[in-house]
mmCIF file of C-alpha atoms in Angstrom:
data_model
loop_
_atom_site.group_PDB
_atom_site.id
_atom_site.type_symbol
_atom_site.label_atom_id
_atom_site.label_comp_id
_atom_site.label_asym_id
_atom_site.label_seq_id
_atom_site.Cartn_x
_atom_site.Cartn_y
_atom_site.Cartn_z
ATOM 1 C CA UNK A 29 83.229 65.441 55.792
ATOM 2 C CA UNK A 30 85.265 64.620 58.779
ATOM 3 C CA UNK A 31 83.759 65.043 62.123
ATOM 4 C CA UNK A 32 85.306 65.903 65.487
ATOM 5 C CA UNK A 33 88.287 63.688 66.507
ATOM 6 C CA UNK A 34 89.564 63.333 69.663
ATOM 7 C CA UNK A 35 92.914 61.240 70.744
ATOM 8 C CA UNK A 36 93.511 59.107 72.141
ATOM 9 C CA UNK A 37 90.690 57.393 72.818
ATOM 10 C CA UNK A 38 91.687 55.422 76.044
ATOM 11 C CA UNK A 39 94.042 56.457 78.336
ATOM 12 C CA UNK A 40 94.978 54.167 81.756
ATOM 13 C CA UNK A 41 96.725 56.600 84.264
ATOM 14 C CA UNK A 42 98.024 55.780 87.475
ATOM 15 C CA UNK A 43 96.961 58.422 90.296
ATOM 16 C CA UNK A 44 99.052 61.307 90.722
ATOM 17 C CA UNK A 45 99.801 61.322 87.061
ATOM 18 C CA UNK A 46 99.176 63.981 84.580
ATOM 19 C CA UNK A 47 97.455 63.611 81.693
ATOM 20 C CA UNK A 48 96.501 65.906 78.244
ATOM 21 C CA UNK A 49 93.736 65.369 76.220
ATOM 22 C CA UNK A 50 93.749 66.567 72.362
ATOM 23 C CA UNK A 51 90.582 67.630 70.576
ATOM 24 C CA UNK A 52 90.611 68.503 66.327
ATOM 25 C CA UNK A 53 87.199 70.404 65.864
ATOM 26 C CA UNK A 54 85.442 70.314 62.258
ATOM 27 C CA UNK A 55 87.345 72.931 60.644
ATOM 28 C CA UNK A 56 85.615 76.124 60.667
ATOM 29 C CA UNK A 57 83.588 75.970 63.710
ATOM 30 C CA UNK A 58 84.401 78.763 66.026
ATOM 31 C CA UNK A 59 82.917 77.328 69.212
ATOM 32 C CA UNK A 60 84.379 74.020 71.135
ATOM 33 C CA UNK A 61 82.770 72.445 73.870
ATOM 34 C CA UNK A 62 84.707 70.350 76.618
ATOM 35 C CA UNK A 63 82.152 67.764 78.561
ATOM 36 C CA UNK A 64 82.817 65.166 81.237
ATOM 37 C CA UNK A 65 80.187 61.670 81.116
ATOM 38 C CA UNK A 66 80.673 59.513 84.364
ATOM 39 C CA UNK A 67 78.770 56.004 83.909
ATOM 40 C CA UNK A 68 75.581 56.114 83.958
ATOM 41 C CA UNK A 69 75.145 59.990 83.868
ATOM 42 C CA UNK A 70 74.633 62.781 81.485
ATOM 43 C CA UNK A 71 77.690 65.102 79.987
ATOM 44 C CA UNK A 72 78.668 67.272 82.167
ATOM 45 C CA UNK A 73 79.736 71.438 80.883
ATOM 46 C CA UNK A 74 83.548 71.644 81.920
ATOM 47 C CA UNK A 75 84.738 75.110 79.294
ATOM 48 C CA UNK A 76 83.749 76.735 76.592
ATOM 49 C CA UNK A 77 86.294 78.450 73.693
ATOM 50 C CA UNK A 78 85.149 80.818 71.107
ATOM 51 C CA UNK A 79 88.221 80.872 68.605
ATOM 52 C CA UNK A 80 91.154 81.090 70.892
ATOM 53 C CA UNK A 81 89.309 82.599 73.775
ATOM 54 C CA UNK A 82 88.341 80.591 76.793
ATOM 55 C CA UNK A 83 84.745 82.264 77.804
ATOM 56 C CA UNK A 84 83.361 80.311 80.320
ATOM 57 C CA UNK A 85 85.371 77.808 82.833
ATOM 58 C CA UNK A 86 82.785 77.338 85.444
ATOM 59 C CA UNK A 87 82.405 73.423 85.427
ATOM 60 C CA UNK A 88 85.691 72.845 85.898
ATOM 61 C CA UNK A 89 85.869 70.843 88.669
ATOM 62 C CA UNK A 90 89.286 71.865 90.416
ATOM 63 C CA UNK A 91 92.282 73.922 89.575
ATOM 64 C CA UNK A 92 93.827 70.395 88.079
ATOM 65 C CA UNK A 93 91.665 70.864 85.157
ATOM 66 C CA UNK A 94 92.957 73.469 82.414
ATOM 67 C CA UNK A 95 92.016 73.593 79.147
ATOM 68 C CA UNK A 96 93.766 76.020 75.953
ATOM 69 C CA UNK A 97 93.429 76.169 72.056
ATOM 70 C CA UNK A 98 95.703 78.501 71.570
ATOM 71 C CA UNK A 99 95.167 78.789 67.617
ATOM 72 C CA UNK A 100 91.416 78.913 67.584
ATOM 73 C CA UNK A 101 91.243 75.236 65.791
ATOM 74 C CA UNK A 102 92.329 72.445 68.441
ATOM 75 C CA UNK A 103 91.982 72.501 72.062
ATOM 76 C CA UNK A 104 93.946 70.048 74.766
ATOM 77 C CA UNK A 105 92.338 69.335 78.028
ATOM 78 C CA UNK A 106 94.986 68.818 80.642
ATOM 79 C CA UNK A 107 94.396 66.975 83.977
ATOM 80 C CA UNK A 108 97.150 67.618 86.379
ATOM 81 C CA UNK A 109 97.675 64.854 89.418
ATOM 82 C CA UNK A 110 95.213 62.771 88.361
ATOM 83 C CA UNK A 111 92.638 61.069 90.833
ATOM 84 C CA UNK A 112 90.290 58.107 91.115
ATOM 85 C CA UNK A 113 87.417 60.408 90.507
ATOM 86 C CA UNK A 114 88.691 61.833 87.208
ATOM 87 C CA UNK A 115 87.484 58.396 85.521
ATOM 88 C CA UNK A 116 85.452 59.536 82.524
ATOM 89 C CA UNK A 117 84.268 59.824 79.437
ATOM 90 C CA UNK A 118 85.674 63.296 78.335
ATOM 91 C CA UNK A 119 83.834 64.743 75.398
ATOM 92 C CA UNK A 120 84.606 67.206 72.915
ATOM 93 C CA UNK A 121 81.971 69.178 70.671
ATOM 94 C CA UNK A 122 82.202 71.408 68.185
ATOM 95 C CA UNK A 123 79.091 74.049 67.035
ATOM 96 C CA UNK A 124 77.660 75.034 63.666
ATOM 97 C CA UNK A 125 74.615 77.144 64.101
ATOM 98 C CA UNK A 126 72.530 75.533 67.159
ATOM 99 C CA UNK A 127 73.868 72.134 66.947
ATOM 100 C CA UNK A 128 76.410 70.649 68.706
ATOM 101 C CA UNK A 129 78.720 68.078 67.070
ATOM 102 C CA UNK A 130 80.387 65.642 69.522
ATOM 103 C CA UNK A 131 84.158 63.473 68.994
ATOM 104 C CA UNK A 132 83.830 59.992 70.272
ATOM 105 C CA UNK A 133 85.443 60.910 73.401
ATOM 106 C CA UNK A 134 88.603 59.753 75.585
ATOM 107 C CA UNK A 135 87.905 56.791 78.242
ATOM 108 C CA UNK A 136 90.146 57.482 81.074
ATOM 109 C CA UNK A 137 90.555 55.539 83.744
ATOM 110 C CA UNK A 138 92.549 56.460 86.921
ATOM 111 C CA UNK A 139 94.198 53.844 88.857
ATOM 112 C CA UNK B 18 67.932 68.947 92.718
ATOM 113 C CA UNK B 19 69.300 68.232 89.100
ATOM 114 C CA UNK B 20 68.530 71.079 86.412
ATOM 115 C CA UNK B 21 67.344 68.433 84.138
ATOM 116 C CA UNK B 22 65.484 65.735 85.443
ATOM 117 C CA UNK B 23 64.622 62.716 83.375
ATOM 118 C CA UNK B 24 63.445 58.908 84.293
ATOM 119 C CA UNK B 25 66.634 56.893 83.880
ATOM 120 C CA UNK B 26 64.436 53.292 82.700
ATOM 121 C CA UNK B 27 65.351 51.483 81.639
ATOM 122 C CA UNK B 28 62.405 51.216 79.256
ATOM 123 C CA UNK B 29 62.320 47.688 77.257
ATOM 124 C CA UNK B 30 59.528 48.003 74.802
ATOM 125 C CA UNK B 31 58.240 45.351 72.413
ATOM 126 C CA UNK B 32 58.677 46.282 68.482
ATOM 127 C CA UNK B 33 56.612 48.567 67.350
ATOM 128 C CA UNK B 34 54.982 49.704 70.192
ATOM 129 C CA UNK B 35 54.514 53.646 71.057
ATOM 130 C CA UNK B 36 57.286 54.998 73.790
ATOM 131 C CA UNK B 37 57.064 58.112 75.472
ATOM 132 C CA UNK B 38 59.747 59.902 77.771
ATOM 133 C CA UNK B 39 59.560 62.802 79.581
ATOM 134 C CA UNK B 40 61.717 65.406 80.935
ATOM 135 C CA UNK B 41 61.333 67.850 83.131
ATOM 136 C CA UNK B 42 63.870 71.271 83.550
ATOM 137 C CA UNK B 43 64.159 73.602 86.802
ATOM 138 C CA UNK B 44 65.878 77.171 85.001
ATOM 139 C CA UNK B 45 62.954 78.969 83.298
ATOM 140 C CA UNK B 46 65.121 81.156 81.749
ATOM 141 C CA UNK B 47 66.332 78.007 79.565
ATOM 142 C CA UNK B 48 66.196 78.576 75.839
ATOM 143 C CA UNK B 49 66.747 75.869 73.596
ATOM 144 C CA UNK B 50 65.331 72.344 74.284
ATOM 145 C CA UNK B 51 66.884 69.199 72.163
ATOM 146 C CA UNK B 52 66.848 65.357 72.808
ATOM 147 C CA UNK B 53 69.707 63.559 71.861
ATOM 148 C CA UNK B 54 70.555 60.460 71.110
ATOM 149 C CA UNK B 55 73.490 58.122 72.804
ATOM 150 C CA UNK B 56 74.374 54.670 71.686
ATOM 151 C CA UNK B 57 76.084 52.043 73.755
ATOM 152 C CA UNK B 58 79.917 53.494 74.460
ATOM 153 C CA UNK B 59 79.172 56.511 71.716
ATOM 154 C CA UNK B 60 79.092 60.129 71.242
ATOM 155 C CA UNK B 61 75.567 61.401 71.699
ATOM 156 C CA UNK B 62 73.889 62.915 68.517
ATOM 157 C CA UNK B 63 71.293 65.369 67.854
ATOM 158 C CA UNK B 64 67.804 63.568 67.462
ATOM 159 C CA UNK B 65 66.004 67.082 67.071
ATOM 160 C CA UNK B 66 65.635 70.539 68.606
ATOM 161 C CA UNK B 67 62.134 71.033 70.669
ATOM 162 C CA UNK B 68 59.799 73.845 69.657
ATOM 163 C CA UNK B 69 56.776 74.703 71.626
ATOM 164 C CA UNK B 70 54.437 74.173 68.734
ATOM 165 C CA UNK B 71 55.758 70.650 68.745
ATOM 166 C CA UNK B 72 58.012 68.796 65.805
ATOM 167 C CA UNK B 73 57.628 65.935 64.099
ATOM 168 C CA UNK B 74 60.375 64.081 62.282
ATOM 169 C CA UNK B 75 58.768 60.467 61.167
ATOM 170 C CA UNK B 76 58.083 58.506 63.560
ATOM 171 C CA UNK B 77 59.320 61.004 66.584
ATOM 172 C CA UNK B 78 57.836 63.714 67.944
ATOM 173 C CA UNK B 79 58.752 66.142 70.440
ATOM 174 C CA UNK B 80 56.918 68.876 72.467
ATOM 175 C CA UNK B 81 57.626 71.528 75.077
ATOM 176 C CA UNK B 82 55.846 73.528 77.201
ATOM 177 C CA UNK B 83 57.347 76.277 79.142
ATOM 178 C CA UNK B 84 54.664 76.828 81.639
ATOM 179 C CA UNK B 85 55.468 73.881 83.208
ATOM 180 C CA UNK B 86 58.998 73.675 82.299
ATOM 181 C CA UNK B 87 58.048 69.779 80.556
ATOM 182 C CA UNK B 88 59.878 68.251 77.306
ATOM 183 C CA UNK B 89 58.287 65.187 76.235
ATOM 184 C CA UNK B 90 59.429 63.062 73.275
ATOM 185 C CA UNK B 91 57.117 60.316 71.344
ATOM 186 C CA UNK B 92 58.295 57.529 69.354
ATOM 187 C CA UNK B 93 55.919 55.528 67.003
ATOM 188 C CA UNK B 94 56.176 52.268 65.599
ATOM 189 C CA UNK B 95 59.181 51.918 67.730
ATOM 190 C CA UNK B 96 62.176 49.653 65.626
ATOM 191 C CA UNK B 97 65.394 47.617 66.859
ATOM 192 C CA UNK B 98 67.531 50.575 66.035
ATOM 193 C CA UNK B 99 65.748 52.973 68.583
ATOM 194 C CA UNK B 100 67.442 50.746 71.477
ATOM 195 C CA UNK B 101 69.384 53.486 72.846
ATOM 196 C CA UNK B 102 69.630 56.324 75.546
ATOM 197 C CA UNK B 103 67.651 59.479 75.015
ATOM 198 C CA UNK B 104 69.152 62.569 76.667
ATOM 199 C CA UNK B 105 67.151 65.514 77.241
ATOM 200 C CA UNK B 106 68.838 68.705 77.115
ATOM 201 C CA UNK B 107 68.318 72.128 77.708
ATOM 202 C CA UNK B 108 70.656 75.236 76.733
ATOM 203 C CA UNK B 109 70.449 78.604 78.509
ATOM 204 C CA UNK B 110 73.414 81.393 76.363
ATOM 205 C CA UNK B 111 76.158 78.884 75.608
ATOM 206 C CA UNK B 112 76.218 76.264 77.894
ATOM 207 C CA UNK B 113 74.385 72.202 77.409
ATOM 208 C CA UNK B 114 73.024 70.771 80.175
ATOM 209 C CA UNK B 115 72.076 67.102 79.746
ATOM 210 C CA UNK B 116 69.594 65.111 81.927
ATOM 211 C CA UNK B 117 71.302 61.681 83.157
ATOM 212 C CA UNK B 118 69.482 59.933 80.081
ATOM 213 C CA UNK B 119 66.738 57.361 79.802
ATOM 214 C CA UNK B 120 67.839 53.928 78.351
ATOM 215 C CA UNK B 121 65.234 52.397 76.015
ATOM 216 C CA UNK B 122 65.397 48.652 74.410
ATOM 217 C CA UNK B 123 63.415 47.775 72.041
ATOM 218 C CA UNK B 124 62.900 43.749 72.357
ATOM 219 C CA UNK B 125 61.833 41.794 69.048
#
C-alpha cells in the first residue's frame, strides 16, 4: 500500500522567507510524527498529533515553527522567516502499533 | 550530554565479517528500544524493536540491558547491502529519540 508522502521534496528558500511543508500519512494511522535531521545527525522530535490534536510541541525550536492537521489525516509544517539554521531534512512519520513509518522527507535549504 | 549516545564510525568492514555497534541511553525511565536503519539520502526504517531477552532476525541480533542502560546490535555474515547507518533509538510515552547514527560500509 502507499506509504507516507511528503511534498515537496526540495525546497531552496531565501532567508526571511516563509515556507509550509505538507505531510499525507498512511490512511488510518491516528498518530503523526514531525522530525528535523541536520547532516550528519540523528532525527530530531519537533510535534506530535493524535488525530487533529497537537499533544506535544516541545522540540519545536522557536515560535517560527507551527505545525496543524486540522482534519486528523494530513499535517503542514510551517516555517515562518526562515533562517540559515533551518537547513534540514524535515521528516514526517506516521504510527501503526509501535512502529513508526517515515515519508522520504523535504530537503530545505536556506539561503 | 546526548540522551542517546552512539559511535558515529564510520565502520568499513570486509564482506562477511561479524559487526557489532553499541549504544548507550541516559533516561532510565526509557521504554522501547529499536535500531533503525538509514540509507544514503533516505527515510530511516525499522530494522527491529530490542527486547531484553535479546532478538534475533537472521543474521542480526539485538540485545538490551537496562541495568546499564546498553543496546547493542550484532550483524553476521555481514553483505554489501548492510552498508548503511544504524540509528539507535529509544522511546519514553510518545516521543523517538534517535542517537546521531553509526555509518557502516561493508567493502567487497
Amino acid at each position: 500500500g502507499a506509504g507516507v508522502s511528503q511534498s515537496p521534496r526540495y525546497k531552496v528558500a531565501k532567508r526571511g522567507q516563509d515556507v509550509a511543508l505538507r505531510c499525507d500519512p498512511i490512511s488510518g494511522h491516528v498518530s503523526l510524527f514531525w522530525y528535523q535531521q541536520a547532516l550528519g545527525q540523528g532525527p530530531e522530535f519537533l510535534t506530535y498529533f493524535q488525530n487533529e490534536a497537537q499533544l506535544d510541541k516541545s522540540g519545536l525550536p522557536s515560535d517560527r515553527f507551527f505545525a496543524e492537521r486540522p482534519e486528523g489525516s494530513v499535517s503542514t509544517l510551517k516555517i515562518q522567516r526562515t533562517q540559515q539554521e533551518d537547513s534540514a531534512v524535515y521528516l514526517c512519520a506516521s504510527r501503526y502499533q509501535e512502529t513508526q513509518y517515515f515519508g522520504p522527507g523535504t530537503r530545505l535549504l536556506v539561503l | 550530554r546526548k540522551e542517546v549516545e552512539q559511535d558515529p564510525g564510520p565502520f568499513n568492514v570486509p564482506e562477511g565479517a561479524t559487526v557489532a555497534f553499541n549504544c548507550t541511553y541516559s533516561n532510565s525511565a526509557s521504554q522501547s528500544f529499536f535500531w533503525y536503519r538509514q540509507d544514503c539520502r533516505k527515510e530511516p526504517k525499522l530494522l527491529m524493536s530490542v527486547y531484553s531477552s535479546g532478538n534475533e532476525d537472521g543474521r542480526f541480533t539485538a540485545q538490551l540491558n537496562r541495568a546499564s542502560q546498553y543496546i547493542s546490535l550484532l550483524i553476521r555474515d555481514s553483505k554489501l547491502s548492510d552498508s548503511a547507518t544504524y540509528l539507535c533509538v529509544v522511546r519514553r510515552n510518545e516521543k523517538l529519540t534517535f542517537g546521531t547514527g553509526t555509518r557502516l560500509t561493508i567493502i567487497p
